[in-house]
């Protein structure tokens, strides 16, 4: 099956969505005085799962630009991550393993990091398609600041993820086109996206 490449216009659009995420994140972070400076934790060891083919393809845009030696190192770390996480999950434990893209404490593919990597940290809200309203408290440091500063958690400003998620979902629909309903749903770590290679098209009777 052929590899799925993001068309240039969709690649630009996902970059714009990510830029909007960064702006919204920074506004809330400034309001509650949250910074990562001096934090004893590293969010890159969080067990994040990703759900869109367009982000998977965008990640591989960045991976293709790596030199061979660096790609080999990342690929080996990704294989180790997948193996270790499977063992932990089989034991009923949630993995807490450093992302294979992390190099010396920083993301080695920063411009191509995915949505959840960009939004994790600050308080956030989300209104689901069924109307259910969700609120996320943010990272542990954020929760400490909110508890010390606000009378109630809901008094703290929060990043509304709803419109950003909608834009990403619309982009996903355009990326997969009329075959979207035929693609299996995905729930992958970055390590699995690396080890599995770039996303690929599916076979249909029209292919």
mmCIF file of C-alpha atoms in Angstrom:
data_model
loop_
_atom_site.group_PDB
_atom_site.id
_atom_site.type_symbol
_atom_site.label_atom_id
_atom_site.label_comp_id
_atom_site.label_asym_id
_atom_site.label_seq_id
_atom_site.Cartn_x
_atom_site.Cartn_y
_atom_site.Cartn_z
ATOM 1 C CA UNK A 1 0.000 0.000 0.000
ATOM 2 C CA UNK A 2 1.238 3.464 -0.839
ATOM 3 C CA UNK A 3 2.331 5.944 1.776
ATOM 4 C CA UNK A 4 -0.005 8.783 2.722
ATOM 5 C CA UNK A 5 1.615 12.183 2.239
ATOM 6 C CA UNK A 6 0.106 15.436 3.439
ATOM 7 C CA UNK A 7 -0.560 17.766 0.492
ATOM 8 C CA UNK A 8 1.360 21.061 0.904
ATOM 9 C CA UNK A 9 -1.809 23.031 1.619
ATOM 10 C CA UNK A 10 -2.833 20.670 4.426
ATOM 11 C CA UNK A 11 0.679 20.668 5.848
ATOM 12 C CA UNK A 12 0.533 24.471 6.002
ATOM 13 C CA UNK A 13 -2.915 24.335 7.570
ATOM 14 C CA UNK A 14 -1.903 21.936 10.323
ATOM 15 C CA UNK A 15 1.031 24.257 11.076
ATOM 16 C CA UNK A 16 -1.460 27.118 11.397
ATOM 17 C CA UNK A 17 -3.651 25.080 13.745
ATOM 18 C CA UNK A 18 -0.619 24.305 15.882
ATOM 19 C CA UNK A 19 0.321 28.016 15.919
ATOM 20 C CA UNK A 20 -3.180 28.838 17.170
ATOM 21 C CA UNK A 21 -2.744 26.227 19.883
ATOM 22 C CA UNK A 22 0.528 27.828 20.944
ATOM 23 C CA UNK A 23 -1.067 31.275 21.150
ATOM 24 C CA UNK A 24 -4.004 30.008 23.223
ATOM 25 C CA UNK A 25 -1.663 28.022 25.479
ATOM 26 C CA UNK A 26 0.657 30.984 26.074
ATOM 27 C CA UNK A 27 -2.241 33.289 26.989
ATOM 28 C CA UNK A 28 -3.451 30.935 29.715
ATOM 29 C CA UNK A 29 0.060 30.129 30.927
ATOM 30 C CA UNK A 30 0.818 33.844 31.355
ATOM 31 C CA UNK A 31 -2.462 34.434 33.157
ATOM 32 C CA UNK A 32 -1.731 31.785 35.784
ATOM 33 C CA UNK A 33 2.069 32.406 35.753
ATOM 34 C CA UNK A 34 2.909 28.864 34.676
ATOM 35 C CA UNK A 35 6.347 28.174 33.213
ATOM 36 C CA UNK A 36 8.343 25.000 32.651
ATOM 37 C CA UNK A 37 11.542 26.652 33.882
ATOM 38 C CA UNK A 38 13.062 24.743 36.766
ATOM 39 C CA UNK A 39 10.337 22.074 36.746
ATOM 40 C CA UNK A 40 11.614 18.776 38.209
ATOM 41 C CA UNK A 41 9.335 16.810 35.896
ATOM 42 C CA UNK A 42 9.411 16.271 32.124
ATOM 43 C CA UNK A 43 6.072 15.890 30.341
ATOM 44 C CA UNK A 44 7.799 13.889 27.601
ATOM 45 C CA UNK A 45 7.555 10.773 29.760
ATOM 46 C CA UNK A 46 3.754 11.023 29.877
ATOM 47 C CA UNK A 47 1.844 8.226 28.172
ATOM 48 C CA UNK A 48 0.135 10.170 25.388
ATOM 49 C CA UNK A 49 -1.964 8.535 22.673
ATOM 50 C CA UNK A 50 -2.685 10.127 19.301
ATOM 51 C CA UNK A 51 -5.701 9.579 17.084
ATOM 52 C CA UNK A 52 -5.320 11.257 13.684
ATOM 53 C CA UNK A 53 -3.715 10.152 10.445
ATOM 54 C CA UNK A 54 -2.953 13.734 9.464
ATOM 55 C CA UNK A 55 -0.804 14.244 12.575
ATOM 56 C CA UNK A 56 0.889 10.913 11.957
ATOM 57 C CA UNK A 57 1.747 12.026 8.418
ATOM 58 C CA UNK A 58 2.889 15.427 9.692
ATOM 59 C CA UNK A 59 5.191 13.767 12.224
ATOM 60 C CA UNK A 60 6.770 11.795 9.405
ATOM 61 C CA UNK A 61 7.401 15.000 7.456
ATOM 62 C CA UNK A 62 9.775 15.918 10.253
ATOM 63 C CA UNK A 63 11.244 12.433 10.566
ATOM 64 C CA UNK A 64 12.165 12.340 6.871
ATOM 65 C CA UNK A 65 14.294 15.452 7.336
ATOM 66 C CA UNK A 66 16.542 13.757 9.921
ATOM 67 C CA UNK A 67 19.985 12.534 8.988
ATOM 68 C CA UNK A 68 20.537 8.772 8.990
ATOM 69 C CA UNK A 69 22.512 8.599 12.233
ATOM 70 C CA UNK A 70 19.943 10.572 14.180
ATOM 71 C CA UNK A 71 17.081 8.600 12.679
ATOM 72 C CA UNK A 72 18.762 5.335 13.667
ATOM 73 C CA UNK A 73 19.057 6.525 17.287
ATOM 74 C CA UNK A 74 15.430 7.615 17.415
ATOM 75 C CA UNK A 75 14.236 4.405 15.773
ATOM 76 C CA UNK A 76 16.084 2.278 18.327
ATOM 77 C CA UNK A 77 14.673 4.309 21.216
ATOM 78 C CA UNK A 78 11.204 3.949 19.689
ATOM 79 C CA UNK A 79 11.552 0.158 19.449
ATOM 80 C CA UNK A 80 12.707 0.042 23.081
ATOM 81 C CA UNK A 81 9.766 2.235 24.110
ATOM 82 C CA UNK A 82 7.214 0.015 22.374
ATOM 83 C CA UNK A 83 8.669 -3.131 23.921
ATOM 84 C CA UNK A 84 8.842 -1.682 27.435
ATOM 85 C CA UNK A 85 5.366 -0.149 27.297
ATOM 86 C CA UNK A 86 3.805 -3.441 26.187
ATOM 87 C CA UNK A 87 5.342 -5.202 29.172
ATOM 88 C CA UNK A 88 4.051 -2.545 31.583
ATOM 89 C CA UNK A 89 0.564 -2.492 30.076
ATOM 90 C CA UNK A 90 0.388 -6.287 30.316
ATOM 91 C CA UNK A 91 1.088 -5.864 34.042
ATOM 92 C CA UNK A 92 -1.744 -3.350 34.340
ATOM 93 C CA UNK A 93 0.647 -0.413 34.737
ATOM 94 C CA UNK A 94 0.523 2.883 32.867
ATOM 95 C CA UNK A 95 3.884 3.404 31.123
ATOM 96 C CA UNK A 96 6.026 6.356 32.130
ATOM 97 C CA UNK A 97 8.885 6.179 29.647
ATOM 98 C CA UNK A 98 10.767 9.013 27.985
ATOM 99 C CA UNK A 99 9.549 9.762 24.456
ATOM 100 C CA UNK A 100 12.016 8.507 21.813
ATOM 101 C CA UNK A 101 12.137 12.011 20.301
ATOM 102 C CA UNK A 102 13.459 13.514 23.539
ATOM 103 C CA UNK A 103 17.112 14.462 23.333
ATOM 104 C CA UNK A 104 18.866 15.966 26.351
ATOM 105 C CA UNK A 105 15.539 16.938 27.881
ATOM 106 C CA UNK A 106 14.127 18.631 24.790
ATOM 107 C CA UNK A 107 11.988 17.493 21.864
ATOM 108 C CA UNK A 108 14.205 16.575 18.943
ATOM 109 C CA UNK A 109 11.366 17.200 16.503
ATOM 110 C CA UNK A 110 9.917 20.294 18.162
ATOM 111 C CA UNK A 111 8.348 21.910 15.089
ATOM 112 C CA UNK A 112 6.540 18.653 14.257
ATOM 113 C CA UNK A 113 5.383 17.652 17.736
ATOM 114 C CA UNK A 114 1.748 16.633 17.955
ATOM 115 C CA UNK A 115 -1.369 18.259 19.369
ATOM 116 C CA UNK A 116 -1.406 16.749 22.848
ATOM 117 C CA UNK A 117 2.279 17.597 23.285
ATOM 118 C CA UNK A 118 1.415 21.230 22.541
ATOM 119 C CA UNK A 119 -1.661 21.532 24.755
ATOM 120 C CA UNK A 120 -0.635 19.587 27.862
ATOM 121 C CA UNK A 121 0.172 21.716 30.882
ATOM 122 C CA UNK A 122 -2.425 24.480 31.294
ATOM 123 C CA UNK A 123 -6.052 24.037 32.384
ATOM 124 C CA UNK A 124 -8.254 23.301 29.392
ATOM 125 C CA UNK A 125 -11.882 22.805 28.490
ATOM 126 C CA UNK A 126 -13.553 20.833 25.724
ATOM 127 C CA UNK A 127 -17.151 20.620 24.586
ATOM 128 C CA UNK A 128 -17.759 17.265 22.934
ATOM 129 C CA UNK A 129 -20.058 16.795 19.925
ATOM 130 C CA UNK A 130 -22.712 15.365 22.278
ATOM 131 C CA UNK A 131 -22.645 18.599 24.283
ATOM 132 C CA UNK A 132 -20.768 17.222 27.286
ATOM 133 C CA UNK A 133 -18.423 19.818 28.770
ATOM 134 C CA UNK A 134 -15.056 18.561 30.022
ATOM 135 C CA UNK A 135 -12.358 20.334 32.017
ATOM 136 C CA UNK A 136 -8.743 19.234 32.360
ATOM 137 C CA UNK A 137 -6.702 20.482 35.353
ATOM 138 C CA UNK A 138 -3.308 20.690 33.643
ATOM 139 C CA UNK A 139 0.049 19.325 34.773
ATOM 140 C CA UNK A 140 0.954 18.830 38.433
ATOM 141 C CA UNK A 141 2.761 22.172 38.609
ATOM 142 C CA UNK A 142 -0.217 23.946 37.096
ATOM 143 C CA UNK A 143 -2.542 22.311 39.624
ATOM 144 C CA UNK A 144 -0.311 23.498 42.483
ATOM 145 C CA UNK A 145 -0.445 27.090 41.191
ATOM 146 C CA UNK A 146 -4.205 27.006 40.689
ATOM 147 C CA UNK A 147 -4.797 25.568 44.171
ATOM 148 C CA UNK A 148 -2.648 28.297 45.755
ATOM 149 C CA UNK A 149 -4.080 31.161 43.695
ATOM 150 C CA UNK A 150 -7.783 30.525 43.090
ATOM 151 C CA UNK A 151 -10.660 29.761 45.440
ATOM 152 C CA UNK A 152 -11.905 27.056 43.101
ATOM 153 C CA UNK A 153 -10.327 25.181 40.210
ATOM 154 C CA UNK A 154 -12.971 26.507 37.825
ATOM 155 C CA UNK A 155 -12.029 30.112 38.698
ATOM 156 C CA UNK A 156 -8.717 29.688 36.880
ATOM 157 C CA UNK A 157 -8.545 30.619 33.200
ATOM 158 C CA UNK A 158 -8.549 27.667 30.822
ATOM 159 C CA UNK A 159 -7.660 27.014 27.221
ATOM 160 C CA UNK A 160 -10.716 26.083 25.156
ATOM 161 C CA UNK A 161 -9.632 23.205 22.942
ATOM 162 C CA UNK A 162 -12.996 22.803 21.210
ATOM 163 C CA UNK A 163 -12.502 24.919 18.085
ATOM 164 C CA UNK A 164 -8.919 23.691 17.669
ATOM 165 C CA UNK A 165 -10.035 20.065 17.827
ATOM 166 C CA UNK A 166 -12.821 20.813 15.348
ATOM 167 C CA UNK A 167 -10.344 22.326 12.916
ATOM 168 C CA UNK A 168 -8.091 19.305 13.230
ATOM 169 C CA UNK A 169 -11.045 16.944 12.713
ATOM 170 C CA UNK A 170 -12.053 18.853 9.574
ATOM 171 C CA UNK A 171 -8.508 18.637 8.280
ATOM 172 C CA UNK A 172 -8.487 14.899 8.970
ATOM 173 C CA UNK A 173 -11.660 14.519 6.902
ATOM 174 C CA UNK A 174 -10.115 16.351 3.981
ATOM 175 C CA UNK A 175 -6.906 14.353 4.279
ATOM 176 C CA UNK A 176 -8.616 10.948 4.178
ATOM 177 C CA UNK A 177 -11.341 12.064 1.774
ATOM 178 C CA UNK A 178 -14.221 9.797 0.831
ATOM 179 C CA UNK A 179 -12.391 6.769 2.248
ATOM 180 C CA UNK A 180 -12.299 8.135 5.802
ATOM 181 C CA UNK A 181 -14.903 5.664 7.044
ATOM 182 C CA UNK A 182 -12.831 2.773 5.728
ATOM 183 C CA UNK A 183 -9.662 3.599 7.673
ATOM 184 C CA UNK A 184 -9.383 1.813 11.024
ATOM 185 C CA UNK A 185 -9.388 4.092 14.055
ATOM 186 C CA UNK A 186 -5.946 4.586 15.519
ATOM 187 C CA UNK A 187 -4.730 5.072 19.093
ATOM 188 C CA UNK A 188 -0.942 5.194 18.921
ATOM 189 C CA UNK A 189 1.998 6.514 20.870
ATOM 190 C CA UNK A 190 4.633 8.518 19.023
ATOM 191 C CA UNK A 191 6.941 5.516 19.401
ATOM 192 C CA UNK A 192 4.407 3.298 17.622
ATOM 193 C CA UNK A 193 4.025 5.893 14.871
ATOM 194 C CA UNK A 194 7.783 5.819 14.372
ATOM 195 C CA UNK A 195 8.249 2.042 14.506
ATOM 196 C CA UNK A 196 5.229 1.417 12.301
ATOM 197 C CA UNK A 197 6.469 3.769 9.627
ATOM 198 C CA UNK A 198 4.368 6.492 7.981
ATOM 199 C CA UNK A 199 0.610 5.996 7.531
ATOM 200 C CA UNK A 200 -0.455 4.147 4.427
ATOM 201 C CA UNK A 201 -3.477 4.165 2.185
ATOM 202 C CA UNK A 202 -5.991 1.351 2.273
ATOM 203 C CA UNK A 203 -6.964 -0.952 -0.522
ATOM 204 C CA UNK A 204 -10.442 -0.615 -1.955
ATOM 205 C CA UNK A 205 -12.149 -1.993 -5.019
ATOM 206 C CA UNK A 206 -11.463 1.331 -6.691
ATOM 207 C CA UNK A 207 -7.669 1.065 -6.217
#
